[in-house]
Coordinates of C-alpha atoms in Angstrom, one line a residue:
Chain A
M9 CA -7.5 10.7 -12.0
T10 CA -4.5 12.9 -10.8
E11 CA -1.2 11.3 -9.5
L12 CA -0.7 11.4 -5.6
F13 CA 2.6 9.4 -5.1
R14 CA 5.3 8.2 -7.3
A15 CA 8.4 6.3 -6.5
E16 CA 11.4 5.9 -8.9
N17 CA 13.7 3.6 -9.3
L18 CA 13.9 3.0 -5.2
T19 CA 16.9 1.1 -4.5
M20 CA 17.8 -0.1 -0.7
Q21 CA 21.1 -1.2 0.2
F22 CA 22.2 -2.7 3.1
G23 CA 25.7 -3.3 3.2
G24 CA 26.2 -5.6 0.8
L25 CA 22.9 -6.7 0.3
T26 CA 20.3 -5.3 -1.7
A27 CA 16.6 -5.8 -0.4
V28 CA 14.9 -3.4 -3.2
S29 CA 16.3 -2.3 -6.3
G30 CA 14.8 -0.4 -9.0
F31 CA 11.3 -0.2 -7.6
D32 CA 8.7 2.0 -9.7
L33 CA 5.6 2.9 -8.7
S34 CA 2.8 5.6 -9.4
L35 CA -0.5 5.8 -7.3
C36 CA -3.5 7.9 -8.8
R37 CA -5.8 9.3 -5.9
G38 CA -8.4 7.0 -4.8
E39 CA -6.7 3.9 -5.7
I40 CA -6.1 0.5 -3.7
V41 CA -2.9 -0.9 -4.6
G42 CA -1.4 -4.4 -3.3
L43 CA 2.2 -5.2 -2.8
I44 CA 2.7 -9.2 -2.7
G45 CA 5.6 -11.4 -2.8
P46 CA 7.5 -14.2 -1.0
N47 CA 8.7 -13.7 2.5
G48 CA 11.7 -11.3 2.6
A49 CA 10.8 -9.9 -1.0
G50 CA 11.8 -6.6 0.4
K51 CA 7.6 -5.3 0.6
T52 CA 7.9 -4.0 4.1
T53 CA 11.6 -2.2 3.3
V54 CA 9.4 -0.2 0.5
F55 CA 7.1 0.8 3.3
N56 CA 10.0 1.8 5.6
M57 CA 11.4 3.8 2.6
I58 CA 8.2 5.5 2.1
A59 CA 7.5 6.0 5.7
G60 CA 11.0 7.5 6.1
Y61 CA 12.3 4.9 8.3
Y62 CA 15.0 4.2 5.9
T63 CA 16.7 6.6 3.4
P64 CA 17.0 4.9 0.1
S65 CA 20.0 4.3 -1.2
E66 CA 19.0 5.6 -4.7
G67 CA 15.7 6.6 -6.4
K68 CA 13.3 9.2 -5.9
I69 CA 9.9 9.6 -3.7
L70 CA 7.4 11.8 -4.7
F71 CA 4.5 12.8 -2.7
E72 CA 1.9 15.6 -4.1
G73 CA 4.9 16.7 -6.2
K74 CA 7.1 17.3 -3.0
V75 CA 10.7 15.2 -2.5
L76 CA 10.1 13.1 0.6
N77 CA 13.9 11.7 0.2
G78 CA 15.8 12.7 3.4
K79 CA 12.6 13.6 5.6
K80 CA 12.1 12.1 9.0
A81 CA 9.1 9.7 9.5
H82 CA 7.0 12.3 11.6
E83 CA 7.5 14.7 9.5
I84 CA 6.4 12.5 6.6
T85 CA 3.0 11.5 9.0
K86 CA 2.4 15.0 9.0
L87 CA 2.5 15.6 5.2
G88 CA -0.2 12.8 4.9
I89 CA 1.6 9.4 4.6
A90 CA 0.2 7.4 7.7
R91 CA 1.1 3.5 8.2
T92 CA 0.6 0.6 10.3
F93 CA 2.8 -2.5 11.2
Q94 CA 3.1 -5.9 10.5
N95 CA 3.1 -6.4 14.1
I96 CA 0.7 -4.4 15.9
R97 CA 2.0 -1.7 17.4
L98 CA -0.1 0.3 20.0
F99 CA 0.8 2.0 23.6
P100 CA -0.4 -0.9 25.6
D101 CA -0.8 0.4 29.0
L102 CA -2.8 4.2 27.4
K103 CA -6.8 3.9 26.8
V104 CA -7.9 3.3 23.5
I105 CA -9.3 6.9 23.2
E106 CA -6.0 7.9 24.3
N107 CA -4.3 5.9 21.4
I108 CA -6.1 7.7 19.3
M109 CA -6.0 11.4 20.6
L110 CA -2.0 11.2 20.5
A111 CA -2.7 10.8 16.8
Y112 CA -4.2 14.4 16.6
H113 CA -1.3 16.0 18.9
C114 CA 1.1 16.3 16.1
R115 CA -1.0 19.0 14.6
I116 CA -1.9 20.9 18.0
R117 CA -0.7 24.5 17.9
S118 CA -0.6 24.7 21.7
S119 CA 3.1 24.8 23.1
F120 CA 3.8 22.9 26.2
F121 CA 3.4 26.0 28.5
G122 CA -0.3 26.3 27.1
A123 CA -0.8 22.4 28.0
V124 CA 0.5 22.9 31.2
F125 CA -1.2 26.1 32.4
H126 CA -4.7 24.6 30.9
F127 CA -4.3 27.9 28.4
P128 CA -7.8 28.7 26.4
L129 CA -6.4 27.5 23.2
Y130 CA -5.4 24.4 24.5
R131 CA -8.7 23.4 26.4
R132 CA -10.3 23.9 23.1
E133 CA -7.6 21.7 21.0
E134 CA -8.2 19.0 24.0
E135 CA -11.9 18.9 23.6
E136 CA -11.4 18.5 20.1
M137 CA -8.9 15.8 20.2
M138 CA -11.5 14.2 22.2
R139 CA -14.3 14.8 20.4
K140 CA -12.6 13.5 16.7
A141 CA -11.4 10.6 18.4
M142 CA -14.4 9.7 19.8
L143 CA -15.8 10.0 16.5
L144 CA -13.3 7.8 15.0
L145 CA -13.6 5.6 17.2
N146 CA -17.6 4.7 16.3
E147 CA -16.5 4.8 12.8
V148 CA -14.5 1.8 13.2
G149 CA -17.0 0.1 15.6
L150 CA -14.5 0.8 18.9
A151 CA -16.4 3.4 20.9
E152 CA -17.6 1.3 23.9
S153 CA -14.2 0.1 24.4
A154 CA -13.2 3.8 24.6
E155 CA -11.9 3.7 28.4
E156 CA -10.6 0.4 28.3
Q157 CA -6.6 -0.4 28.5
S158 CA -5.5 -1.1 24.5
S159 CA -3.5 -4.3 25.3
S160 CA -6.8 -5.7 26.6
L161 CA -8.7 -5.6 23.5
P162 CA -8.8 -8.8 21.4
Y163 CA -6.2 -9.2 18.3
G164 CA -9.3 -8.1 15.8
K165 CA -9.9 -4.9 17.7
Q166 CA -6.2 -4.0 18.3
R167 CA -5.7 -4.3 14.4
K168 CA -8.7 -1.6 13.8
L169 CA -7.7 0.6 16.7
E170 CA -4.4 0.7 14.8
I171 CA -6.0 1.3 11.6
A172 CA -7.9 4.3 13.5
R173 CA -4.7 5.7 15.0
A174 CA -3.1 6.0 11.7
L175 CA -6.5 7.9 10.4
G176 CA -6.3 10.3 13.0
T177 CA -2.9 11.9 11.9
G178 CA -5.4 12.9 8.6
P179 CA -3.4 10.8 6.1
K180 CA -4.2 11.0 2.2
L181 CA -2.1 8.1 1.7
L182 CA -2.5 5.0 4.0
L183 CA 0.1 2.2 4.2
L184 CA -1.3 -1.0 5.5
D185 CA 1.6 -3.7 6.2
E186 CA -0.4 -7.3 6.4
P187 CA -3.9 -6.0 7.9
A188 CA -5.2 -9.2 7.5
A189 CA -2.4 -11.2 9.4
G190 CA -3.9 -13.8 12.0
M191 CA -7.7 -13.3 11.2
N192 CA -10.1 -15.6 10.8
P193 CA -12.2 -15.7 7.5
S194 CA -15.4 -13.5 8.9
E195 CA -12.8 -11.4 10.7
T196 CA -11.0 -10.7 7.2
Q197 CA -14.3 -9.7 5.7
E198 CA -15.4 -7.6 8.1
L199 CA -11.8 -5.6 8.0
L200 CA -12.3 -5.6 4.2
D201 CA -15.6 -3.8 4.5
L202 CA -14.0 -1.7 7.0
I203 CA -11.2 -0.9 4.7
L204 CA -13.4 -0.1 1.8
R205 CA -15.6 2.2 3.7
L206 CA -12.8 4.1 5.2
K207 CA -11.6 4.5 1.9
E208 CA -14.8 6.2 0.8
D209 CA -15.3 8.4 4.0
F210 CA -11.7 9.7 4.3
G211 CA -11.0 9.9 0.6
L212 CA -8.1 7.9 1.0
T213 CA -5.3 6.3 -1.1
I214 CA -4.0 2.8 -0.1
L215 CA -0.7 0.7 -0.7
L216 CA -1.1 -2.5 1.2
I217 CA 1.2 -5.9 1.8
E218 CA -0.9 -8.9 2.4
H219 CA -0.1 -12.6 2.3
D220 CA -3.9 -13.4 2.4
M221 CA -4.3 -13.8 -1.4
K222 CA -8.1 -14.0 -1.6
F223 CA -8.1 -10.7 0.5
V224 CA -5.7 -9.0 -2.1
M225 CA -7.3 -10.4 -5.0
R226 CA -10.6 -8.7 -4.0
I227 CA -9.9 -5.6 -2.4
C228 CA -7.0 -4.2 -4.9
E229 CA -7.5 -2.7 -8.2
R230 CA -4.0 -3.0 -9.0
I231 CA -1.1 -5.5 -7.7
K232 CA 2.8 -5.5 -7.7
V233 CA 4.7 -8.5 -7.0
L234 CA 8.1 -8.4 -5.8
D235 CA 10.9 -11.2 -5.5
Y236 CA 14.3 -10.8 -4.2
G237 CA 13.9 -7.0 -4.3
I238 CA 12.7 -7.2 -7.8
T239 CA 9.7 -6.2 -9.7
I240 CA 8.6 -9.1 -11.6
A241 CA 5.0 -8.4 -12.3
E242 CA 2.5 -5.7 -12.5
G243 CA -1.3 -5.8 -13.5
T244 CA -4.9 -6.3 -12.1
P245 CA -5.7 -9.0 -10.1
L246 CA -6.6 -11.5 -13.0
E247 CA -3.5 -11.1 -14.8
I248 CA -1.4 -11.5 -11.6
Q249 CA -3.2 -14.9 -11.0
K250 CA -2.1 -15.8 -14.4
D251 CA 1.1 -14.9 -14.6
P252 CA 4.0 -17.4 -15.0
K253 CA 6.5 -15.5 -13.3
V254 CA 4.4 -14.7 -10.2
I255 CA 3.4 -18.7 -10.0
E256 CA 6.8 -19.6 -10.2
A257 CA 7.7 -16.9 -7.1
Y258 CA 5.0 -18.6 -5.1
L259 CA 5.3 -22.3 -6.1
G260 CA 8.5 -23.1 -7.8
E261 CA 9.0 -23.5 -10.9
V262 CA 7.0 -25.5 -13.2
R263 CA 8.8 -28.8 -14.3
T264 CA 7.6 -30.3 -17.4
C265 CA 8.2 -34.3 -17.6
Chain B
M24 CA -15.9 16.1 31.9
D25 CA -15.3 14.7 35.8
P26 CA -18.4 15.3 37.6
H27 CA -16.5 15.4 40.9
R28 CA -14.1 17.7 39.7
K29 CA -15.4 20.6 42.1
R30 CA -15.2 18.1 44.9
N31 CA -11.9 17.2 43.9
Q32 CA -10.7 20.4 43.9
A33 CA -11.9 21.5 47.1
L34 CA -10.4 18.3 48.5
S35 CA -7.0 18.9 47.1
L36 CA -7.2 22.9 48.4
A37 CA -8.0 21.2 51.8
A38 CA -5.0 18.8 51.6
I39 CA -2.7 21.8 50.9
A40 CA -4.0 23.7 53.9
V41 CA -3.8 20.9 56.2
V42 CA -0.1 20.7 55.1
A43 CA 0.6 24.4 55.3
A44 CA -0.9 24.1 59.0
V45 CA 1.6 21.4 59.9
L46 CA 4.5 23.3 58.4
Y47 CA 3.8 26.4 59.9
F48 CA 3.5 24.6 63.4
A49 CA 6.4 23.0 62.6
D50 CA 8.4 26.1 61.2
S51 CA 7.9 27.4 65.1
G52 CA 7.8 24.5 67.0
A53 CA 10.2 21.7 65.7
S54 CA 13.8 21.2 66.3
D55 CA 16.5 22.6 63.8
Y56 CA 17.0 18.7 63.0
Q57 CA 13.5 18.0 62.4
I58 CA 12.9 21.0 60.3
R59 CA 16.2 19.9 58.6
I60 CA 14.6 16.5 57.7
L61 CA 11.3 17.9 56.3
N62 CA 13.4 20.2 54.0
N63 CA 15.5 17.6 52.6
C64 CA 12.3 15.7 52.1
A65 CA 10.4 18.4 49.9
I66 CA 13.8 19.1 47.9
F67 CA 14.2 15.3 47.6
A68 CA 10.6 14.7 46.4
A69 CA 10.7 17.9 44.0
L70 CA 14.2 16.4 42.5
A71 CA 12.6 12.7 42.1
V72 CA 9.5 13.8 40.3
S73 CA 11.5 16.0 38.1
Y74 CA 13.7 13.4 37.5
N75 CA 10.8 10.8 37.0
L76 CA 9.7 12.8 34.1
I77 CA 12.9 11.9 32.0
N78 CA 13.5 8.3 33.3
G79 CA 10.1 7.1 34.4
V80 CA 7.5 8.9 32.0
T81 CA 9.8 9.3 29.4
G82 CA 11.6 6.3 29.7
Q83 CA 15.2 7.7 28.6
F84 CA 17.7 6.3 31.5
S85 CA 19.6 9.4 32.1
L86 CA 22.0 9.2 35.0
G87 CA 23.1 12.7 34.8
P88 CA 20.8 14.8 37.3
N89 CA 23.8 15.2 39.8
A90 CA 25.5 17.4 36.9
F91 CA 22.1 20.2 37.0
L92 CA 21.9 19.7 40.7
A93 CA 25.6 20.9 40.6
I94 CA 25.1 23.6 38.2
G95 CA 22.1 24.8 40.1
A96 CA 23.8 24.7 43.1
Y97 CA 26.6 26.5 42.1
T98 CA 24.7 29.2 39.8
S99 CA 22.7 30.1 42.4
A100 CA 25.2 30.0 45.3
L101 CA 27.3 32.3 43.2
L102 CA 24.6 34.9 42.7
T103 CA 23.8 35.4 46.4
M104 CA 27.0 35.4 47.8
S105 CA 28.3 38.9 48.5
P106 CA 31.0 40.3 46.8
L107 CA 33.5 40.5 49.4
E108 CA 32.3 36.9 50.7
K109 CA 33.4 35.8 47.2
E110 CA 36.8 37.9 47.8
L111 CA 37.5 36.2 50.9
S112 CA 36.6 32.6 49.6
F113 CA 38.7 32.8 46.5
I114 CA 41.8 32.4 48.4
I115 CA 43.6 30.7 45.4
D116 CA 42.5 32.5 42.3
P117 CA 40.3 35.7 42.7
V118 CA 36.9 34.9 41.2
I119 CA 36.4 36.4 37.4
W120 CA 34.5 38.9 36.3
P121 CA 31.3 39.8 36.5
L122 CA 30.7 37.4 39.4
N123 CA 32.9 39.5 41.8
E124 CA 30.7 41.9 41.4
I125 CA 27.2 40.7 41.2
Q126 CA 24.9 39.8 43.7
T127 CA 21.0 39.1 43.3
P128 CA 18.1 38.5 45.8
F129 CA 17.7 34.6 46.5
Y130 CA 14.7 34.2 44.1
V131 CA 16.6 35.5 41.4
S132 CA 19.3 33.3 41.7
L133 CA 17.3 30.2 41.6
L134 CA 15.7 31.3 38.4
A135 CA 19.1 31.9 37.1
A136 CA 20.0 28.3 38.7
G137 CA 16.9 26.8 37.0
S138 CA 17.6 28.7 33.6
V139 CA 21.5 28.0 33.5
S140 CA 20.5 24.4 34.3
A141 CA 18.1 24.2 31.7
L142 CA 20.0 25.5 29.1
F143 CA 23.0 22.7 29.7
G144 CA 20.2 20.7 29.4
L145 CA 19.4 21.9 26.1
L146 CA 23.2 21.9 25.0
M147 CA 23.6 18.3 26.4
G148 CA 20.7 17.0 25.0
F149 CA 22.0 17.2 21.3
P150 CA 24.7 14.7 21.5
V151 CA 22.6 12.4 24.5
F152 CA 19.4 12.0 22.3
R153 CA 21.6 10.7 19.5
V154 CA 21.6 7.2 21.1
R155 CA 19.4 5.2 23.2
G156 CA 19.0 2.7 26.1
D157 CA 22.2 1.7 27.3
Y158 CA 24.0 4.0 25.6
L159 CA 22.2 7.0 26.8
A160 CA 23.1 5.9 30.3
I161 CA 26.6 5.8 29.7
V162 CA 26.8 9.1 28.1
T163 CA 24.8 11.2 30.6
L164 CA 26.8 9.4 33.5
G165 CA 30.0 10.7 31.4
F166 CA 28.1 14.3 31.7
G167 CA 27.5 13.9 35.2
E168 CA 31.4 13.3 35.9
V169 CA 32.4 16.0 33.5
V170 CA 30.3 18.7 35.5
R171 CA 32.2 17.7 38.4
V172 CA 35.4 17.2 37.4
V173 CA 34.8 20.8 35.4
A174 CA 33.8 22.2 38.9
N175 CA 36.9 20.8 40.3
N176 CA 39.2 22.4 38.2
T177 CA 37.9 26.1 37.3
Q178 CA 39.1 27.4 40.3
S179 CA 38.3 31.1 39.5
V180 CA 34.5 30.1 38.8
T181 CA 33.8 27.5 41.5
N182 CA 36.8 27.9 43.7
G183 CA 37.7 24.2 42.7
P184 CA 38.1 21.6 45.7
L185 CA 37.8 24.2 48.1
G186 CA 34.1 24.8 47.2
L187 CA 31.9 27.6 48.3
K188 CA 31.7 28.4 52.1
G189 CA 29.5 30.9 53.6
I190 CA 26.4 30.8 51.5
E191 CA 23.6 32.4 53.4
A192 CA 20.6 30.0 54.9
H193 CA 17.9 31.4 52.7
T194 CA 16.1 28.0 52.3
D195 CA 13.4 27.4 54.6
L196 CA 10.4 25.4 54.9
W197 CA 8.3 27.5 52.9
W198 CA 11.0 27.7 50.2
T199 CA 11.3 24.0 49.9
S200 CA 7.6 22.8 50.4
G201 CA 6.3 25.6 47.8
F202 CA 8.9 24.4 45.2
A203 CA 8.0 20.9 45.8
L204 CA 4.4 22.0 45.2
A205 CA 5.2 23.8 41.9
T206 CA 7.3 20.9 40.8
V207 CA 4.6 18.5 41.3
F208 CA 1.8 20.6 39.9
F209 CA 4.1 21.4 36.8
V210 CA 5.3 17.8 36.3
G211 CA 1.8 16.5 37.0
R212 CA -0.2 18.8 34.7
L213 CA 2.8 18.3 32.0
V214 CA 2.2 14.5 32.0
R215 CA -1.6 14.6 31.8
S216 CA -1.6 16.7 28.8
S217 CA -1.2 15.6 25.2
Y218 CA 2.6 16.3 25.7
G219 CA 2.7 14.1 28.7
M220 CA 1.1 11.4 26.7
A221 CA 3.2 11.7 23.7
L222 CA 6.3 11.3 26.4
K223 CA 4.3 7.8 27.2
A224 CA 4.0 6.9 24.2
I225 CA 7.8 7.3 23.3
R226 CA 8.7 5.1 26.4
Y227 CA 6.5 2.4 25.0
D228 CA 7.3 2.4 21.3
E229 CA 9.3 5.1 19.6
T230 CA 8.9 3.9 16.3
A231 CA 5.2 4.0 16.6
A232 CA 5.1 7.4 18.0
E233 CA 7.0 8.6 15.3
A234 CA 4.7 7.0 12.9
I235 CA 1.8 9.0 14.1
G236 CA 3.9 12.1 13.8
I237 CA 5.3 12.9 17.0
N238 CA 8.4 14.7 17.0
T239 CA 10.5 12.0 19.3
F240 CA 13.8 14.1 19.7
W241 CA 12.0 17.3 20.3
H242 CA 9.7 15.7 22.9
K243 CA 12.8 13.9 24.7
M244 CA 14.5 17.3 24.7
L245 CA 11.5 18.8 26.5
A246 CA 11.3 16.4 28.9
F247 CA 15.2 16.6 29.8
I248 CA 14.6 20.6 29.8
V249 CA 12.1 20.9 32.3
S250 CA 13.9 17.8 34.4
A251 CA 17.1 19.9 34.3
F252 CA 15.1 23.3 34.9
F253 CA 13.8 21.9 37.9
A254 CA 17.0 19.7 39.1
G255 CA 18.7 23.4 39.0
I256 CA 16.4 25.0 41.0
G257 CA 16.9 22.2 43.4
G258 CA 20.3 22.1 43.8
G259 CA 19.8 26.1 44.4
L260 CA 18.0 25.4 47.7
L261 CA 19.8 22.8 48.9
A262 CA 23.2 24.9 48.4
H263 CA 21.4 27.3 50.7
L264 CA 20.1 24.6 53.0
I265 CA 23.6 23.6 53.7
T266 CA 25.2 26.6 53.3
T267 CA 28.5 25.0 52.1
I268 CA 29.5 23.3 48.6
S269 CA 32.1 21.3 47.1
P270 CA 32.5 19.4 44.2
S271 CA 32.7 16.2 45.9
L272 CA 28.9 16.6 47.1
F273 CA 27.4 16.4 43.6
T274 CA 29.0 12.5 42.9
F275 CA 27.2 9.8 41.1
F276 CA 26.2 8.8 44.7
L277 CA 23.5 11.8 44.4
T278 CA 22.0 10.6 41.3
F279 CA 22.1 6.8 42.8
N280 CA 19.8 8.2 45.5
L281 CA 17.4 9.8 43.3
L282 CA 17.3 6.4 41.3
I283 CA 16.7 4.5 44.3
I284 CA 13.5 7.1 44.8
I285 CA 12.1 6.9 41.7
V286 CA 12.3 2.9 41.4
L287 CA 10.9 2.7 44.7
G288 CA 7.9 5.0 43.8
G289 CA 7.5 3.1 40.5
L290 CA 9.0 4.6 37.5
G291 CA 6.6 7.0 35.5
S292 CA 4.3 7.8 38.8
T293 CA 4.7 11.0 40.2
T294 CA 2.7 10.1 43.1
G295 CA 5.0 7.0 43.6
A296 CA 8.2 9.6 43.4
V297 CA 6.8 11.8 46.1
L298 CA 5.7 8.8 48.4
A299 CA 9.3 7.0 47.8
A300 CA 11.7 10.7 48.3
L301 CA 9.6 11.0 51.7
L302 CA 10.3 7.4 52.7
V303 CA 13.6 7.3 51.9
T304 CA 14.7 10.6 53.1
W305 CA 13.0 10.0 56.6
G306 CA 14.0 6.3 56.2
G307 CA 17.9 7.6 56.0
E308 CA 17.6 9.5 59.3
A309 CA 15.7 6.9 61.1
L310 CA 18.2 4.3 60.1
R311 CA 21.1 6.3 61.5
F312 CA 21.1 3.9 64.8
V313 CA 22.4 0.9 62.5
E314 CA 25.7 2.8 62.1
E315 CA 26.3 3.3 65.5
P316 CA 28.3 0.7 67.7
M317 CA 25.8 -1.8 68.7
Q318 CA 25.9 -4.7 71.3
I319 CA 23.6 -7.6 70.3
G320 CA 23.8 -10.4 73.1
P321 CA 27.7 -11.4 73.2
L322 CA 28.3 -9.6 69.8
D323 CA 30.0 -6.6 69.8
I324 CA 29.7 -4.4 66.7
P325 CA 31.6 -1.3 66.2
G326 CA 29.7 1.6 64.3
I327 CA 30.0 1.0 60.4
P328 CA 29.6 4.0 58.3
G329 CA 27.6 3.5 55.3
M330 CA 25.4 0.5 56.7
R331 CA 22.3 3.0 55.8
M332 CA 23.4 2.6 52.2
V333 CA 23.9 -1.4 52.4
I334 CA 20.2 -1.6 53.8
F335 CA 19.2 0.6 51.3
S336 CA 20.5 -1.6 48.8
L337 CA 19.2 -4.9 49.8
L338 CA 16.1 -3.1 49.6
L339 CA 16.5 -2.4 45.8
V340 CA 17.5 -5.8 45.3
L341 CA 14.6 -7.3 47.0
M342 CA 12.3 -4.8 45.2
M343 CA 13.5 -6.2 41.8
I344 CA 12.8 -9.4 42.8
F345 CA 9.5 -9.1 44.5
A346 CA 7.6 -5.8 43.5
R347 CA 9.2 -4.7 40.5
Q348 CA 6.5 -2.3 39.9
G349 CA 7.6 -0.2 43.0
I350 CA 4.9 1.3 45.5
M351 CA 2.9 3.0 42.6
G352 CA 3.6 0.9 39.3
T353 CA 2.5 3.7 36.8
R354 CA -0.7 4.7 38.6
E355 CA -1.2 8.3 40.1
F356 CA -3.0 9.3 43.3
S357 CA -6.5 10.8 42.2
W358 CA -9.6 11.7 44.9
N359 CA -11.8 9.4 42.6
A360 CA -9.7 6.2 43.3
V361 CA -9.7 7.1 46.9
F362 CA -13.5 7.4 47.1
S363 CA -14.0 4.1 44.9
G364 CA -11.7 2.5 47.4
I365 CA -13.8 3.7 50.0
R366 CA -16.9 2.4 48.6
R367 CA -15.3 -0.9 48.1
L368 CA -14.2 -1.3 51.4
Q369 CA -17.8 -0.1 52.5
R370 CA -19.5 -3.0 50.5
G371 CA -17.1 -5.0 52.3
P372 CA -14.6 -7.6 50.8
G373 CA -17.2 -10.4 50.3
K374 CA -19.2 -8.7 47.4
A375 CA -16.2 -6.4 45.7
K376 CA -16.2 -7.1 42.2

């Protein structure tokens, strides 16, 4: 398997606070890797660095051989890294289908003049956006809600919509920030199936943050554990479950009497 | 897409024809005062629509449209005034080259007004969009003042506080209504396109907009420049309507008026901006009586100039309390909505679902 993404010695300092230090990660194409750790361990900070919201204080991020440091969030999205957010961030007053169509907007070639005066190129592109958005909605099972306002969808569907919107940007690497948060067991199961299916259909590589351990253990091929910004363990789900350092980070030190 | 597209287009054309007919008769039959009000209505409708693009649709609280209006007004006035007129007007300092030799037709001066204003929008956009929210409001407010103060002090370009007099009254009903129509068409189409959706996305959640690859800086800039372009032309039309301009015309008060209009109409709604512009402009005239001396029973009230603004301010306060969405909220007028409204009425209120 070829390498798609590599982070070397990533460090993020906010003033005197070091949120993440010496973070290394290599992702091969087609992998699903989990990033876990207690609250405040720096998981989302890692995402924000990769997605271009923070500029790392130290270290290097490589994606398909290109250095991402210093690139803006929208540029990184165009290069092929899409993300979802811990707290769902849809565009509430826009329709479901418009939320998805917007994901294609970053790749249209029409100028805004073309859009205002309905040049043939724009018309074609708009139809194409609509068609692709509809396909994507079908794929995640939201086609019948296409004309609804996104804020009127139930929570589980909003999650799916956010994932679909991220897919609309045409990513190779998908960053999912707590996709299963707030879901009941059957919804979680459904989401798990969906993610696995999308991964195959779109040829994705996935990096995900999750607190639901069952979910992580079942979906991830490899797991990385962060605590206080430092990587404390790395390995297969089975290895992680037995790792004493991980148990300590989550449950506290084991006291022997 | 829309099965009623043909019908809707026909209805829109019919509506435009009706308005054109009304304007035609107004042009020949109405008094100067009435025509003046109609002109003001049309110009302010267009200004409100363009201002709403940046403030309402894109959600960037700009307080600087008076700057663009001033730039547009001065640009077009300086271009249409004859060299002789300028020589006579600029009594303290003569006007600089090439303005002292240039004279262009009205339409050229309007295009120049829009372009110069858009260029200023572009230059202003770089510092302005480095900040967000309240800070953006303050920075744009500052630029509005800067333009006014510069106009006051560049004697050899703007004639300073003396202002420009004797501008020919080129602006008529056809210019203003044509401009209003063009602005509504352009901005309306822009808002409905994927560019417009991207602007709305920036208003709702800039972080999420970035995440799906929208270059938020340039999209905000786009809205700002388009807004500045139309405000510049509006300024040009205004200058050739009132025929006398001076820096004191373009104070923050003008921005405040436009702000009332777009808030009243519903931030983000082009339809609302037009309706509110008509309402406020016409209402401003209709309310003139409150500034005249009155006798209510035993009370003898002397005329209080500025009373109208008190009423508008109260209106704004009441709206913020009871109807924060304004007239239209973020909705837009559409023939389909009208027809489904009629159908609902026919079915009767009881059966309506």
